[in-house]
mmCIF file of C-alpha atoms in Angstrom:
data_model
loop_
_atom_site.group_PDB
_atom_site.id
_atom_site.type_symbol
_atom_site.label_atom_id
_atom_site.label_comp_id
_atom_site.label_asym_id
_atom_site.label_seq_id
_atom_site.Cartn_x
_atom_site.Cartn_y
_atom_site.Cartn_z
ATOM 1 C CA MET A 1 -5.093 70.513 -107.747
ATOM 2 C CA LEU A 2 -7.628 68.262 -107.887
ATOM 3 C CA THR A 3 -11.110 69.444 -107.055
ATOM 4 C CA LEU A 4 -11.824 67.436 -103.629
ATOM 5 C CA THR A 5 -8.408 67.738 -102.290
ATOM 6 C CA GLY A 6 -7.180 70.339 -99.971
ATOM 7 C CA GLU A 7 -4.431 70.894 -97.616
ATOM 8 C CA LYS A 8 -6.148 69.442 -94.237
ATOM 9 C CA LEU A 9 -8.258 66.999 -95.927
ATOM 10 C CA TYR A 10 -9.872 65.464 -99.039
ATOM 11 C CA LEU A 11 -13.369 64.417 -99.861
ATOM 12 C CA ARG A 12 -14.145 61.181 -101.012
ATOM 13 C CA ALA A 13 -17.487 59.051 -102.100
ATOM 14 C CA LEU A 14 -19.015 56.682 -99.320
ATOM 15 C CA GLU A 15 -17.715 52.969 -99.360
ATOM 16 C CA PRO A 16 -19.107 49.925 -97.658
ATOM 17 C CA GLU A 17 -16.480 50.360 -95.168
ATOM 18 C CA ASP A 18 -17.991 53.413 -93.728
ATOM 19 C CA LEU A 19 -20.991 51.500 -92.159
ATOM 20 C CA ASP A 20 -19.603 51.941 -88.517
ATOM 21 C CA PHE A 21 -18.956 55.540 -89.126
ATOM 22 C CA ILE A 22 -22.318 56.580 -90.593
ATOM 23 C CA TYR A 23 -24.130 54.263 -87.758
ATOM 24 C CA GLU A 24 -22.294 56.211 -85.374
ATOM 25 C CA ILE A 25 -23.411 59.631 -86.846
ATOM 26 C CA GLU A 26 -27.150 58.722 -87.479
ATOM 27 C CA ASN A 27 -27.995 57.190 -84.335
ATOM 28 C CA ASP A 28 -26.101 60.222 -82.442
ATOM 29 C CA GLU A 29 -29.111 61.787 -80.614
ATOM 30 C CA SER A 30 -27.342 65.238 -80.231
ATOM 31 C CA ILE A 31 -27.167 65.963 -83.892
ATOM 32 C CA TRP A 32 -30.822 64.390 -84.761
ATOM 33 C CA GLU A 33 -31.804 68.314 -84.830
ATOM 34 C CA ILE A 34 -29.700 69.003 -87.330
ATOM 35 C CA SER A 35 -30.257 65.991 -89.570
ATOM 36 C CA ALA A 36 -33.992 66.198 -88.892
ATOM 37 C CA THR A 37 -34.006 62.733 -87.433
ATOM 38 C CA GLN A 38 -36.438 61.494 -84.969
ATOM 39 C CA THR A 39 -35.761 57.754 -84.832
ATOM 40 C CA PRO A 40 -32.725 55.540 -84.809
ATOM 41 C CA TYR A 41 -31.451 53.784 -88.095
ATOM 42 C CA SER A 42 -30.612 50.170 -88.105
ATOM 43 C CA ARG A 43 -27.039 48.677 -89.585
ATOM 44 C CA PHE A 44 -29.192 46.777 -91.886
ATOM 45 C CA LEU A 45 -30.731 50.201 -93.216
ATOM 46 C CA ILE A 46 -27.406 51.962 -93.556
ATOM 47 C CA LYS A 47 -26.075 49.105 -95.256
ATOM 48 C CA GLN A 48 -28.964 49.117 -97.750
ATOM 49 C CA TYR A 49 -28.250 52.873 -98.101
ATOM 50 C CA LEU A 50 -24.442 52.311 -98.816
ATOM 51 C CA GLU A 51 -25.281 49.935 -101.356
ATOM 52 C CA ASN A 52 -27.099 52.509 -103.276
ATOM 53 C CA ALA A 53 -24.724 55.328 -102.738
ATOM 54 C CA HIS A 54 -23.205 55.000 -106.169
ATOM 55 C CA GLN A 55 -26.250 56.401 -107.974
ATOM 56 C CA ASP A 56 -25.062 59.655 -109.830
ATOM 57 C CA ILE A 57 -26.102 63.085 -108.217
ATOM 58 C CA TYR A 58 -28.301 63.632 -111.405
ATOM 59 C CA GLU A 59 -30.221 60.415 -110.632
ATOM 60 C CA ALA A 60 -30.308 60.513 -106.898
ATOM 61 C CA LYS A 61 -30.370 64.471 -106.563
ATOM 62 C CA GLN A 62 -27.960 64.373 -103.650
ATOM 63 C CA LEU A 63 -24.361 63.325 -102.881
ATOM 64 C CA ARG A 64 -22.905 62.526 -99.609
ATOM 65 C CA LEU A 65 -19.184 62.852 -99.384
ATOM 66 C CA VAL A 66 -16.744 61.644 -96.481
ATOM 67 C CA MET A 67 -14.268 64.259 -95.146
ATOM 68 C CA VAL A 68 -10.950 62.473 -94.710
ATOM 69 C CA GLY A 69 -7.977 63.801 -93.013
ATOM 70 C CA ASN A 70 -4.411 63.817 -93.694
ATOM 71 C CA LYS A 71 -3.810 60.686 -91.092
ATOM 72 C CA LYS A 72 -6.651 58.768 -93.114
ATOM 73 C CA GLU A 73 -9.258 59.507 -90.213
ATOM 74 C CA ASN A 74 -12.868 60.171 -90.937
ATOM 75 C CA ILE A 75 -13.677 63.774 -89.989
ATOM 76 C CA GLY A 76 -17.341 64.116 -91.013
ATOM 77 C CA LEU A 77 -19.775 64.336 -93.882
ATOM 78 C CA ILE A 78 -20.544 67.000 -96.204
ATOM 79 C CA ASP A 79 -23.786 66.552 -98.259
ATOM 80 C CA LEU A 80 -25.248 68.303 -101.395
ATOM 81 C CA PHE A 81 -29.048 67.879 -101.448
ATOM 82 C CA GLU A 82 -31.716 68.744 -103.734
ATOM 83 C CA PHE A 83 -29.717 69.052 -106.502
ATOM 84 C CA ASP A 84 -32.047 70.957 -109.394
ATOM 85 C CA PRO A 85 -30.009 70.770 -112.511
ATOM 86 C CA LYS A 86 -32.586 72.680 -114.378
ATOM 87 C CA ASN A 87 -32.609 75.789 -112.090
ATOM 88 C CA LYS A 88 -28.705 74.963 -111.531
ATOM 89 C CA ARG A 89 -29.197 74.977 -107.696
ATOM 90 C CA VAL A 90 -28.029 72.572 -104.785
ATOM 91 C CA GLY A 91 -28.345 72.621 -101.088
ATOM 92 C CA VAL A 92 -25.196 72.243 -98.750
ATOM 93 C CA GLY A 93 -24.959 70.875 -95.294
ATOM 94 C CA LEU A 94 -21.864 69.478 -93.331
ATOM 95 C CA LEU A 95 -21.210 67.812 -89.905
ATOM 96 C CA ILE A 96 -17.784 67.215 -88.210
ATOM 97 C CA ALA A 97 -18.292 64.142 -86.426
ATOM 98 C CA LYS A 98 -16.472 64.502 -83.217
ATOM 99 C CA ASN A 99 -15.615 67.712 -80.955
ATOM 100 C CA GLU A 100 -11.863 66.672 -81.264
ATOM 101 C CA PHE A 101 -12.199 67.960 -85.130
ATOM 102 C CA ARG A 102 -14.302 70.985 -84.529
ATOM 103 C CA HIS A 103 -12.735 74.635 -84.919
ATOM 104 C CA LYS A 104 -9.656 73.592 -86.796
ATOM 105 C CA GLY A 105 -10.655 74.336 -90.397
ATOM 106 C CA TYR A 106 -11.579 71.178 -91.441
ATOM 107 C CA GLY A 107 -15.358 72.276 -91.916
ATOM 108 C CA LYS A 108 -14.158 75.306 -93.901
ATOM 109 C CA GLU A 109 -11.947 73.566 -96.147
ATOM 110 C CA ALA A 110 -14.715 70.768 -96.871
ATOM 111 C CA LEU A 111 -17.124 73.728 -97.755
ATOM 112 C CA GLU A 112 -14.607 75.611 -100.061
ATOM 113 C CA LEU A 113 -13.859 72.336 -101.582
ATOM 114 C CA VAL A 114 -17.585 71.103 -102.299
ATOM 115 C CA CYS A 115 -18.670 74.620 -103.311
ATOM 116 C CA LYS A 116 -15.727 74.692 -106.467
ATOM 117 C CA TYR A 117 -16.697 71.070 -106.965
ATOM 118 C CA ALA A 118 -20.491 72.279 -107.364
ATOM 119 C CA PHE A 119 -19.661 75.524 -109.396
ATOM 120 C CA LYS A 120 -17.291 73.695 -111.671
ATOM 121 C CA HIS A 121 -18.526 70.128 -112.364
ATOM 122 C CA LEU A 122 -22.113 70.803 -111.551
ATOM 123 C CA GLN A 123 -22.488 74.065 -113.126
ATOM 124 C CA VAL A 124 -24.670 75.598 -110.555
ATOM 125 C CA HIS A 125 -25.416 79.073 -110.466
ATOM 126 C CA GLN A 126 -26.120 78.973 -106.391
ATOM 127 C CA LEU A 127 -25.690 77.042 -103.503
ATOM 128 C CA PHE A 128 -28.048 77.132 -100.205
ATOM 129 C CA ALA A 129 -27.839 76.286 -96.662
ATOM 130 C CA ASN A 130 -30.549 75.899 -93.987
ATOM 131 C CA ILE A 131 -29.241 76.807 -90.496
ATOM 132 C CA ALA A 132 -30.727 77.048 -86.919
ATOM 133 C CA GLU A 133 -30.628 80.344 -85.784
ATOM 134 C CA ASP A 134 -28.880 79.187 -82.639
ATOM 135 C CA ASN A 135 -26.065 77.284 -84.664
ATOM 136 C CA GLU A 136 -23.487 80.055 -84.286
ATOM 137 C CA ALA A 137 -20.672 77.969 -85.339
ATOM 138 C CA SER A 138 -22.152 77.198 -88.857
ATOM 139 C CA ILE A 139 -23.452 80.684 -89.487
ATOM 140 C CA LYS A 140 -20.154 81.880 -88.788
ATOM 141 C CA LEU A 141 -18.538 79.208 -91.088
ATOM 142 C CA PHE A 142 -20.883 79.832 -94.091
ATOM 143 C CA GLU A 143 -20.785 83.583 -93.784
ATOM 144 C CA SER A 144 -17.162 83.368 -93.886
ATOM 145 C CA LEU A 145 -17.280 81.974 -97.375
ATOM 146 C CA ASP A 146 -19.584 84.522 -98.558
ATOM 147 C CA PHE A 147 -22.982 82.632 -98.236
ATOM 148 C CA GLN A 148 -25.431 85.431 -97.861
ATOM 149 C CA GLN A 149 -28.438 85.506 -95.611
ATOM 150 C CA ILE A 150 -31.908 85.853 -97.639
ATOM 151 C CA GLY A 151 -34.552 84.768 -95.279
ATOM 152 C CA ILE A 152 -36.008 83.646 -92.291
ATOM 153 C CA LYS A 153 -38.159 80.422 -91.914
ATOM 154 C CA LYS A 154 -40.289 81.507 -88.653
ATOM 155 C CA ASP A 155 -40.701 78.674 -86.191
ATOM 156 C CA TRP A 156 -39.438 76.211 -88.660
ATOM 157 C CA THR A 157 -38.117 73.611 -86.318
ATOM 158 C CA PHE A 158 -39.960 72.094 -83.232
ATOM 159 C CA THR A 159 -37.200 71.069 -80.763
ATOM 160 C CA ASN A 160 -37.179 70.342 -77.095
ATOM 161 C CA GLY A 161 -40.682 71.939 -76.654
ATOM 162 C CA LYS A 162 -40.122 74.950 -78.527
ATOM 163 C CA PHE A 163 -39.959 76.531 -82.021
ATOM 164 C CA LYS A 164 -36.987 77.583 -83.470
ATOM 165 C CA ASN A 165 -36.610 79.837 -86.769
ATOM 166 C CA GLU A 166 -34.200 78.676 -89.635
ATOM 167 C CA ILE A 167 -32.081 80.849 -91.451
ATOM 168 C CA LEU A 168 -31.766 80.699 -95.251
ATOM 169 C CA TYR A 169 -28.198 81.429 -96.705
ATOM 170 C CA GLN A 170 -27.297 81.522 -100.218
ATOM 171 C CA LYS A 171 -24.123 81.782 -102.539
ATOM 172 C CA LEU A 172 -24.262 82.702 -106.067
ATOM 173 C CA SER A 173 -21.405 82.019 -108.623
#
């Protein structure tokens, strides 16, 4: 079985054709809190980003993959970020783009696939995730795949006029 292929979906690199999909996600104000975004992105900037998305994870220190369902529909994105080959660690985050695809097992399968990929091909010792304390769906997802809570960043994000804690999760190989 291929590392980035599961039963419900597969993970693939970004393509120029993903411009509209990325544009829609990056300009959805309802998820700006998750992505630490404060301003909209232009199509021009996203096009430039896609043109440079070919960079190797060792060069860019990040990798964004598209989750694609069996019917060839784009489900969401999963990111590896802050890749640190010396210390053998990488962060992971994911987003299911539309409500219709949430709570159907896509996120779990994508996270399983990217964990296997990171441990096998990037040879990391650990993956970590930063999750807002009120993001119950993500907490449940990451804990179901043996990510352990290792700390709380107090008053880490300021959203809608109040501070929120962020929970740091870690999974060791």
